[in-house]
Short mmCIF file of C-alpha atoms in Angstrom, two decimals:
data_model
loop_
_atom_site.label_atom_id
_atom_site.label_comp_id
_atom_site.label_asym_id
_atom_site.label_seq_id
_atom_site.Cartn_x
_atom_site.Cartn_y
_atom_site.Cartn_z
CA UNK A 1 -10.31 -6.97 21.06
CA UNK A 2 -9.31 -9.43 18.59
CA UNK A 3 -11.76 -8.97 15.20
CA UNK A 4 -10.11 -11.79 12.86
CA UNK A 5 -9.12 -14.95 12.95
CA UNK A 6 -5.55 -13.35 12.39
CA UNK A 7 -5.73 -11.47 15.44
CA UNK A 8 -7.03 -14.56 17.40
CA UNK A 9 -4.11 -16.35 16.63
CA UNK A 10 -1.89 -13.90 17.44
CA UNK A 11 -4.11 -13.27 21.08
CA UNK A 12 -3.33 -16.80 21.64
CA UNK A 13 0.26 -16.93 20.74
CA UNK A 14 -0.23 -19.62 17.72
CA UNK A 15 1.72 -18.45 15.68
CA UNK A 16 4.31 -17.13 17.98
CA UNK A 17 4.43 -20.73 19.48
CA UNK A 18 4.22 -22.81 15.99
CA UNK A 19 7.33 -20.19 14.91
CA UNK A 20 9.59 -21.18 18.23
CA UNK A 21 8.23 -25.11 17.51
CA UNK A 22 9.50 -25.43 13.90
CA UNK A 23 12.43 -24.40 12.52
CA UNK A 24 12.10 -22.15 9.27
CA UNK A 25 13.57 -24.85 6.88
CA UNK A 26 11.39 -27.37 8.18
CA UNK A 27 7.69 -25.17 7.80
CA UNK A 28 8.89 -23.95 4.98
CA UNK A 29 9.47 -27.47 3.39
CA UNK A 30 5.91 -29.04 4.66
CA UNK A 31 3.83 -25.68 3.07
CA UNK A 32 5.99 -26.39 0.03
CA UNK A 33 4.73 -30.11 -0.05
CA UNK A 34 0.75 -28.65 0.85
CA UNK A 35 1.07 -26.50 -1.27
CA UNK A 36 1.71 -28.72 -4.60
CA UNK A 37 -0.96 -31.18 -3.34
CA UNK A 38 -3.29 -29.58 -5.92
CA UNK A 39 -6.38 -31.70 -5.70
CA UNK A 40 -6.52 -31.29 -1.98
CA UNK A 41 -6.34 -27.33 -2.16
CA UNK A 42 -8.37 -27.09 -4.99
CA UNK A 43 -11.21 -28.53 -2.80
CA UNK A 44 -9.61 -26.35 0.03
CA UNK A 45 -9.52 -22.89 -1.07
CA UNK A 46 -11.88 -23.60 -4.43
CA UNK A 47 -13.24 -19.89 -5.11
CA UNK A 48 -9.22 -18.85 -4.97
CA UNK A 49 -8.22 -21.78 -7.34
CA UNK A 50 -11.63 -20.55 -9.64
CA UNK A 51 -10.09 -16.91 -9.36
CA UNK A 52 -6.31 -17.39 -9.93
CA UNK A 53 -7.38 -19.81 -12.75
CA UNK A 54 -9.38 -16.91 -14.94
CA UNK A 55 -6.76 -14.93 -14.61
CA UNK A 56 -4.06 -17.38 -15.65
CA UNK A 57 -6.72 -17.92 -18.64
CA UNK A 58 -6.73 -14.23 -19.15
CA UNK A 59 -3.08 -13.35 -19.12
CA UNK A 60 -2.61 -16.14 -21.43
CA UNK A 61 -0.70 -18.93 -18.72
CA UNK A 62 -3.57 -21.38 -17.88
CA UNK A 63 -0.87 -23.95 -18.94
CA UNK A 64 1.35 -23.02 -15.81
CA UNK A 65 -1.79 -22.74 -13.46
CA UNK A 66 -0.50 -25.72 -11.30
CA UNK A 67 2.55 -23.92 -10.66
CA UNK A 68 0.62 -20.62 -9.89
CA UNK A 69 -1.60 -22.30 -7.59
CA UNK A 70 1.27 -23.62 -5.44
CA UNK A 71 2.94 -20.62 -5.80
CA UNK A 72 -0.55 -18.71 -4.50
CA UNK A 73 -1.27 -20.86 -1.87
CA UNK A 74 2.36 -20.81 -0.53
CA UNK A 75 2.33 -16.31 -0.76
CA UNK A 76 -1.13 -16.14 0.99
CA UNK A 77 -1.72 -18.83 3.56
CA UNK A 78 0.99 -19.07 5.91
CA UNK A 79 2.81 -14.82 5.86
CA UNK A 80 2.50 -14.49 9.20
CA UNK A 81 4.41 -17.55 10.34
CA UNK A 82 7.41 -16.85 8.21
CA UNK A 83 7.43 -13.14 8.59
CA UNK A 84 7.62 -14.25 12.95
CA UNK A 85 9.80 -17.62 12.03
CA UNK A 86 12.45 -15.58 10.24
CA UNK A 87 12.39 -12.83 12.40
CA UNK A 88 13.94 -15.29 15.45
CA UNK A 89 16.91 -15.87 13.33
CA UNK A 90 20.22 -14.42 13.62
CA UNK A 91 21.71 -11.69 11.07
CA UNK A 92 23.88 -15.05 9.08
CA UNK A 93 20.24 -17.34 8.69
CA UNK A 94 18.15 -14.78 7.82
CA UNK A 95 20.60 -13.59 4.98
CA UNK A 96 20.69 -16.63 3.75
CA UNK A 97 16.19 -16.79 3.38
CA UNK A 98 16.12 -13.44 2.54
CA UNK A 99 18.00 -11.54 0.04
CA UNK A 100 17.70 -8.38 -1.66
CA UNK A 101 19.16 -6.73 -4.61
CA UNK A 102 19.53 -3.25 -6.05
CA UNK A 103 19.46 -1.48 -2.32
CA UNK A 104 21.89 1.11 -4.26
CA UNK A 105 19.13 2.43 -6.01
CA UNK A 106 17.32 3.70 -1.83
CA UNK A 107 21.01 4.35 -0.66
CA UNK A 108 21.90 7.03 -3.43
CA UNK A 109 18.96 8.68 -3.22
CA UNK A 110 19.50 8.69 1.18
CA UNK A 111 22.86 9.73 0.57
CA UNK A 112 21.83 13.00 -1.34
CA UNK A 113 19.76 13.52 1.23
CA UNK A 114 16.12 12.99 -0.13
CA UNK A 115 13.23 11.13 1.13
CA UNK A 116 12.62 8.06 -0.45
CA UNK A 117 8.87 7.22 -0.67
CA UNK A 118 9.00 3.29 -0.83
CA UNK A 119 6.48 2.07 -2.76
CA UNK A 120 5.41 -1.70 -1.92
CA UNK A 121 2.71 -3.88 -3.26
CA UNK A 122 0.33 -6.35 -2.39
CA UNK A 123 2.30 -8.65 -4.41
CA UNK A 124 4.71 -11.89 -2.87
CA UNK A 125 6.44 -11.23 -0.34
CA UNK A 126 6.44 -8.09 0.38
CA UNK A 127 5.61 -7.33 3.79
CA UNK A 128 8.96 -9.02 4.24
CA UNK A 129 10.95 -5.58 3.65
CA UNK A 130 10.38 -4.02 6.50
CA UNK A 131 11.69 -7.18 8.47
CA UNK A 132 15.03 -7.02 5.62
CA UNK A 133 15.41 -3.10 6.18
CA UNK A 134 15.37 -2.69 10.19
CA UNK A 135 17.55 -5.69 10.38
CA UNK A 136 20.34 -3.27 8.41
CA UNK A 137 19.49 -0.55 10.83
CA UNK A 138 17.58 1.59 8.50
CA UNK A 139 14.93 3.38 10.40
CA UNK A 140 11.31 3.17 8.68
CA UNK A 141 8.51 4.80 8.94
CA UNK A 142 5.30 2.91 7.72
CA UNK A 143 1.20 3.30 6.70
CA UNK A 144 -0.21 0.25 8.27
CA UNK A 145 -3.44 -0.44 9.16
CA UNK A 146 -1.48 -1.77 12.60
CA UNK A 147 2.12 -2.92 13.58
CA UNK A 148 2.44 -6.22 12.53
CA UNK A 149 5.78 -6.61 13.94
CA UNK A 150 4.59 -5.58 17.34
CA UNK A 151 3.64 -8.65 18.84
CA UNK A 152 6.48 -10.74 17.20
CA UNK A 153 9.20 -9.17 19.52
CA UNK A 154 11.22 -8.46 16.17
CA UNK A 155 14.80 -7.83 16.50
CA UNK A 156 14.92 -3.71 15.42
CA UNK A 157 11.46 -3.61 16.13
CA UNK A 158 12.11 0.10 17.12
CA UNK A 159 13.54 0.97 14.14
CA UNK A 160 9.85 0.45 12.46
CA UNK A 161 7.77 3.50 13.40
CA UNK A 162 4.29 2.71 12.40
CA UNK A 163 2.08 5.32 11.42
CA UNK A 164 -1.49 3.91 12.39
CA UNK A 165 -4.31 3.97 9.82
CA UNK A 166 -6.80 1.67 11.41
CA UNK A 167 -9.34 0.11 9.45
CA UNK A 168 -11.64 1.90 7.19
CA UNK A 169 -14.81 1.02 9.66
CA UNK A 170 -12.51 2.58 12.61
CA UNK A 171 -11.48 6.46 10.50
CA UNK A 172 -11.07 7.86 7.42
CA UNK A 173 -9.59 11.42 8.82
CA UNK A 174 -5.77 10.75 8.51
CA UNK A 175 -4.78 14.30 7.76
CA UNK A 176 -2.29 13.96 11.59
CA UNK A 177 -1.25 10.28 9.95
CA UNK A 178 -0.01 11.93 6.40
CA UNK A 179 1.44 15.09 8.20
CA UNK A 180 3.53 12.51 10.18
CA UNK A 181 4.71 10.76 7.00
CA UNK A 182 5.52 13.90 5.06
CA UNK A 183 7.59 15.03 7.84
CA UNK A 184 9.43 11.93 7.71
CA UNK A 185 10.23 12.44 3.98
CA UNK A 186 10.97 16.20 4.53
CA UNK A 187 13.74 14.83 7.35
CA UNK A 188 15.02 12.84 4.60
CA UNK A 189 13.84 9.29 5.94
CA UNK A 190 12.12 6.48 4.36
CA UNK A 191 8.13 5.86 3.83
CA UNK A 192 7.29 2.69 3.37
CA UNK A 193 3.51 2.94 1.77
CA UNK A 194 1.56 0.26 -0.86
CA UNK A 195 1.31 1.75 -4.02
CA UNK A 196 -1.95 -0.48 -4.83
CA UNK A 197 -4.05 0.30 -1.79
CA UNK A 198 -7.83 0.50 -2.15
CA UNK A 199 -8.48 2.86 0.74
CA UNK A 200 -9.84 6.46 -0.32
CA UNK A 201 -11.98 8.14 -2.72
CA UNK A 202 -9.61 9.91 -4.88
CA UNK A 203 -6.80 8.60 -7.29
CA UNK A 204 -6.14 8.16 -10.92
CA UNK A 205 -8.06 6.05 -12.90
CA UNK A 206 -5.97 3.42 -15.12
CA UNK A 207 -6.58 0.92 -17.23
CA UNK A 208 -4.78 -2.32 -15.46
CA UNK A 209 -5.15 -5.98 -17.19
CA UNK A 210 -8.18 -4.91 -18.47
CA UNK A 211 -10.41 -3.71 -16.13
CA UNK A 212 -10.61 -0.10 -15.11
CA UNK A 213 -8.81 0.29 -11.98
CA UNK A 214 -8.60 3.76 -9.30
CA UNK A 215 -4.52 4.00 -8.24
CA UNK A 216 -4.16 5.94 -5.42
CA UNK A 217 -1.73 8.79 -5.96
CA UNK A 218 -0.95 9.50 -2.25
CA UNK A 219 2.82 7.79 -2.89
CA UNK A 220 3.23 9.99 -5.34
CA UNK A 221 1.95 12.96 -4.03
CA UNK A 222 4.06 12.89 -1.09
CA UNK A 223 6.92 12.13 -2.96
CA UNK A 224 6.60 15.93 -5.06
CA UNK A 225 5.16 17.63 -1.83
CA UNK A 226 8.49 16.61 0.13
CA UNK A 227 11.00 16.49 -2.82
CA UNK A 228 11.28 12.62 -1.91
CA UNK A 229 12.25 9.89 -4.58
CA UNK A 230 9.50 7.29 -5.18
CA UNK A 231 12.07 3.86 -4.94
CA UNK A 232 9.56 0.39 -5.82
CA UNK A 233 10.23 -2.65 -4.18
CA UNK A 234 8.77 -6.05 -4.81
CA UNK A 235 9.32 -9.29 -2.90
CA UNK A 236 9.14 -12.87 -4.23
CA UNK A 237 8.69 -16.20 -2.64
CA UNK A 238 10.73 -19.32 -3.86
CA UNK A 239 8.98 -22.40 -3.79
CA UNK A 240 11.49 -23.34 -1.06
CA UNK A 241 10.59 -20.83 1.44
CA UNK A 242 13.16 -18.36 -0.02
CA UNK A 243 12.69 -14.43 -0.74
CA UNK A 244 13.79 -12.11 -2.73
CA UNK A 245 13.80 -8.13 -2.48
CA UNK A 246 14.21 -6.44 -5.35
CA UNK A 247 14.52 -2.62 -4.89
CA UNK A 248 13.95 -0.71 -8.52
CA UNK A 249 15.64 2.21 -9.49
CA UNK A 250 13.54 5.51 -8.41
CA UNK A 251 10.87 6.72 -10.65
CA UNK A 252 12.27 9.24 -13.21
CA UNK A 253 9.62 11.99 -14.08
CA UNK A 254 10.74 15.33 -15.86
CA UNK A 255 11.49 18.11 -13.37
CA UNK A 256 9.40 20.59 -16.09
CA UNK A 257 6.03 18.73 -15.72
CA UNK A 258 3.62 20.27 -13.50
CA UNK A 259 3.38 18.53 -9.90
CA UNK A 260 -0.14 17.02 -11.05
CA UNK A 261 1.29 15.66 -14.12
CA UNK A 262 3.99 14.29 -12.15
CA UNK A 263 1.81 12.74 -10.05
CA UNK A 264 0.21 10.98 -12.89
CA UNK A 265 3.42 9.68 -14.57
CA UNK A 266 4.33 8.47 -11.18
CA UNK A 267 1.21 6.56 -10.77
CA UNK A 268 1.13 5.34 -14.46
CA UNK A 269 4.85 3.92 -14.34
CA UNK A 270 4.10 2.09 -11.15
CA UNK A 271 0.62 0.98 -12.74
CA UNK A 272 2.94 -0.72 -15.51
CA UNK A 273 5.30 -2.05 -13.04
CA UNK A 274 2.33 -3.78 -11.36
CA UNK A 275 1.27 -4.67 -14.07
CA UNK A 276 3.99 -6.55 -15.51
CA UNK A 277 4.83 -8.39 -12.18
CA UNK A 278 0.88 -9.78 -11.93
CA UNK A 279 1.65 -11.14 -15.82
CA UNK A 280 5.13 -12.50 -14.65
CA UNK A 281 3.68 -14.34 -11.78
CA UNK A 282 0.38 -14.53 -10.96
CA UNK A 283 0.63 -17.03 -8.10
CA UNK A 284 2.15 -13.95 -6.13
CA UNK A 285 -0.89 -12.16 -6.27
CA UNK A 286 -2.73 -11.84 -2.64
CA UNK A 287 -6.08 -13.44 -2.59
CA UNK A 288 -7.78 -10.12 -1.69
CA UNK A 289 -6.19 -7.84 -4.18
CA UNK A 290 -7.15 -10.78 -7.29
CA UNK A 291 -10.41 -11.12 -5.42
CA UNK A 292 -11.18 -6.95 -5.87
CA UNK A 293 -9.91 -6.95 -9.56
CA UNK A 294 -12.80 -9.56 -10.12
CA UNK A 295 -14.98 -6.90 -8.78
CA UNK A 296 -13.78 -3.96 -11.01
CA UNK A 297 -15.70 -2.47 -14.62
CA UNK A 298 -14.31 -4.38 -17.83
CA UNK A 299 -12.75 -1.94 -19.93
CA UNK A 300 -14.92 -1.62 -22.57
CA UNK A 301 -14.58 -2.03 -27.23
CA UNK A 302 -11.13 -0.68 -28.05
CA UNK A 303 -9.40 0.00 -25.22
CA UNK A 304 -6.47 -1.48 -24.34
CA UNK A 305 -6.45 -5.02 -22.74
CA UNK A 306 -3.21 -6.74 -21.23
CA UNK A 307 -1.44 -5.15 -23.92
CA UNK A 308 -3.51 -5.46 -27.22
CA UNK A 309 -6.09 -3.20 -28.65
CA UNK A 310 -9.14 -5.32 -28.94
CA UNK A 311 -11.21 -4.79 -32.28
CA UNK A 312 -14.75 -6.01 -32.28
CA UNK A 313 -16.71 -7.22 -29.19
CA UNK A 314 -16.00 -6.52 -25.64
CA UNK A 315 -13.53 -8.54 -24.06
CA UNK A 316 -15.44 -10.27 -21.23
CA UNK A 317 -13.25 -12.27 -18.44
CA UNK A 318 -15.96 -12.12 -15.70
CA UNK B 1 -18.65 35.50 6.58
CA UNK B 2 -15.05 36.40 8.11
CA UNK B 3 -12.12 36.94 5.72
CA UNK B 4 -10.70 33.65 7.20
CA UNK B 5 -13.83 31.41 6.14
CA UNK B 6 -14.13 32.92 2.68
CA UNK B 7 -10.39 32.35 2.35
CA UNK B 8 -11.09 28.21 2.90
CA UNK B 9 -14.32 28.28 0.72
CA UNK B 10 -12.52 30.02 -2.20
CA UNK B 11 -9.55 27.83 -1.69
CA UNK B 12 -11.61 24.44 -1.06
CA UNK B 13 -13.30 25.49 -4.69
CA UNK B 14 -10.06 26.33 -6.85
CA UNK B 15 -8.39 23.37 -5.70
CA UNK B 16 -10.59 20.49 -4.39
CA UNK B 17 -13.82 20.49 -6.51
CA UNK B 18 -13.34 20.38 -10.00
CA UNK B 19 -15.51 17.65 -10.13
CA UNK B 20 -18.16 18.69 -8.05
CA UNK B 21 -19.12 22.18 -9.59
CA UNK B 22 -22.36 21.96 -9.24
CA UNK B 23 -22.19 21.51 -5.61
CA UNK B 24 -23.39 24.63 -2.99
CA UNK B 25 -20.58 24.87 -0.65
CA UNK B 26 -21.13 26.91 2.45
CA UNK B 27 -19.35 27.98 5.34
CA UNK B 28 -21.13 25.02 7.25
CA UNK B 29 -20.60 22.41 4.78
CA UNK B 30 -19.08 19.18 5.74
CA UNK B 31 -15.55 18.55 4.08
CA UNK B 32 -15.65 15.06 5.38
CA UNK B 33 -19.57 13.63 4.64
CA UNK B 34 -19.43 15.33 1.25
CA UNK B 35 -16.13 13.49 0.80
CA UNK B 36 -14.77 17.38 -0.79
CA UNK B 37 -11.43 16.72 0.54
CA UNK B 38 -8.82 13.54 1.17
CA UNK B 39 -5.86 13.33 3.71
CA UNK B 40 -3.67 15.16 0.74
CA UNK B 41 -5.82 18.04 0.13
CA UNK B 42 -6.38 18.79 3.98
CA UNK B 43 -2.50 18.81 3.60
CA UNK B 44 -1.95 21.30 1.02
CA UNK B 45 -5.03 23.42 2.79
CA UNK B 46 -2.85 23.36 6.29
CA UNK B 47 0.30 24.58 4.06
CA UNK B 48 -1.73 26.99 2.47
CA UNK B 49 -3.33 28.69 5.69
CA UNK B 50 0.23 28.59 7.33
CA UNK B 51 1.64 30.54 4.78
CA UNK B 52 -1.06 32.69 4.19
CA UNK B 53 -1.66 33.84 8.05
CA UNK B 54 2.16 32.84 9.16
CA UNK B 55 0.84 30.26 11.83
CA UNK B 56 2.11 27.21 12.75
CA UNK B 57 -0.43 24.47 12.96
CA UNK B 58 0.58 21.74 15.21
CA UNK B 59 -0.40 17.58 14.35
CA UNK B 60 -2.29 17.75 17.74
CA UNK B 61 -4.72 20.14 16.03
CA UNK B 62 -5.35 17.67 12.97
CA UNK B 63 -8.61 16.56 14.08
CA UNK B 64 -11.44 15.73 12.12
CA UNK B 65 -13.59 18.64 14.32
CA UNK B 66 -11.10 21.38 13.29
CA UNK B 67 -11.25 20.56 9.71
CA UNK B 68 -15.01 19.62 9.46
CA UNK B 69 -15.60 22.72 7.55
CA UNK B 70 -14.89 26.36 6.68
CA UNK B 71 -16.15 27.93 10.10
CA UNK B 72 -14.09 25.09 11.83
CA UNK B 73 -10.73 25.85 10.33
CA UNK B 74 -11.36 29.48 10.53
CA UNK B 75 -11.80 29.30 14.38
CA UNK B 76 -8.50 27.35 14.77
CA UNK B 77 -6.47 29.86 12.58
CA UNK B 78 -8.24 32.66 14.19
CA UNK B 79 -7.12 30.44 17.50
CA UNK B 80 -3.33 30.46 16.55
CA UNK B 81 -3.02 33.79 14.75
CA UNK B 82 -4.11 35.19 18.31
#
């Protein structure tokens, strides 16, 4: 039974029918145009604009919050129409909307025949990875709360093997789920898993843009239980409807650390990572990963905050 | 108490309650509504057991009644050792 308004539009074939309607080029032009109408979003989608805008303030770039706004409302609002648009397309126009860089970096570690834990974000256009990697014929297996490419009739859908986590009202027992994923790393395939999930009691505890902030450290955990490589990827989205994959080179940890301190250097370096790519572009951010770090404690007098020790008061943003 | 459940308690302690020391754990205690373990943990717990009693635990056994506590996961690997 259909629960969002996402899954109603999918029951109803909207977006399958608004993909087969207009031609990539053509959406991706008119959300372009929306999306720099600022006054009319701004009344649209005001608690995002009120969000993205303190933390432009915070990171220092209210002067480019116009171009982050666009830029946000472009990345959040419309995913599921390009992810289905592009996914139509043959193998010569989708290459030419989607590229991706530094794929060397998951190869070599295939070709010596590890895992590779691939550790995605909520961050741009990201979800668009999976679409880039079964279209090259690399099989995937994937956390999701549910197969997003299932009713899209994606060409090498079956090369995306879902590993179902519901929703955290529907289970939180996903010992069978993690088994399955493990023994996908063990066989020397890829995991495809977001390294800033939410889901879960347990994880490491960093310090991120200045809030206190609980990583997960089931990518990383995985990665030493299986002898996997932990390989980040991030997507970006052009303001022309274009993305980018950028795949970064593997996390190096020292084989001599313990496997819980190599957990924890795993999930600080990707911490940094993340980091540095909400400070590069903010506008990438989805609306309800900046809407949770609204929600999370304010590292307090001294501690570290977006990169500067703060001496005297606490830094308040909220 | 069987060898098997006093294996999981002591092993549950060492590895999965470091923060939770003050906390009674008995052979009836819930793993899952005292949030004591995560999906990792039950992991390294399955590796453990198979190695310790040479069993093979299948993903179709991976349910959240085998693992709701000690006396549950002793029954299945007193299930598959026999």
């Amino acid at each position: 039974m259909a629960k969002t308004r996402k899954d109603r539009l999918y029951r109803l074939g909207f977006i399958r029918k608004a993909s087969t309607l207009v031609p990539y080029a053509v959406g991706a032009w008119v959300i372009g145009v929306f999306s720099r109408i600022t006054w009319l979003n701004k009344f649209l989608f005001r608690g995002h604009y009120q969000r993205l805008r303190k933390l432009c303030i915070h990171l220092g770039m209210d002067a480019e919050l116009r171009h982050a706004f666009s830029q946000y409302i472009s990345c959040n609002f419309f995913a599921s129409w390009r992810l289905y648009a592009l996914s139509q397309y043959s193998d010569e126009v989708f290459s030419k909307w989607l590229t991706i860089s530094g794929l060397e970096h998951m190869q070599s570690v295939l070709d010596s025949g590890r895992g590779v834990v691939l550790c995605n974000s909520h961050y741009g256009s990201g979800k668009a990875v999976l679409l880039a990697l079964i279209r090259r014929g690399y099989d995937v297996h994937s956390f999701d709360r549910k197969n997003v490419f299932e009713s899209m009739n994606v060409k090498g859908a079956e090369k995306l093997h879902s590993i179902h986590l519901g929703t955290s009202e529907e289970k939180s027992f996903f010992l069978k789920e993690v088994f399955q994923g493990r023994r996908a790393l063990k066989n020397g395939g890829i995991l495809h898993v977001a390294g800033d999930g939410y889901r879960g009691h347990s994880g490491d505890n960093e310090t991120f843009l200045g809030r206190e902030r609980r990583f997960p450290t089931s990518f990383a955990e995985l990665a030493v239980s299986s002898g996997a490589k932990v390989v980040p990827v991030f997507g970006y989205l052009e303001p022309n409807g274009r993305m980018h994959m950028e795949f970064l080179p593997p996390l190096d940890i020292d084989d001599d650390l313990s496997n819980e301190d190599k957990v924890s250097t795993m999930v600080h370096k990707y911490k940094i990572l993340l980091e540095a790519h909400w400070r590069k572009a903010p506008g990438e951010v989805h609306k309800n990963d900046l809407q949770i770090y609204f929600t999370l404690p304010v590292c307090g007098e001294g501690e570290d905050i977006a990169g500067k020790v703060v001496v005297g008061s606490k830094a308040q943003v909220s | 108490m069987s060898d098997v459940v006093t294996e999981v308690i002591e092993w549950v302690k060492e590895n999965c309650m470091k923060d939770k020391a003050n906390m009674e754990l008995t052979a009836d205690t819930s793993f899952l509504a005292h949030n004591i373990l995560d999906s990792l943990a039950f992991l390294k717990l399955v590796s453990h057991l198979e190695e310790r009693y040479e069993i093979s635990i299948d993903e179709d056994d991976m349910s959240p009644d085998n693992f709701e506590s000690a006396t549950t996961v002793a029954a299945l690997v007193d299930q598959l050792k026999s």
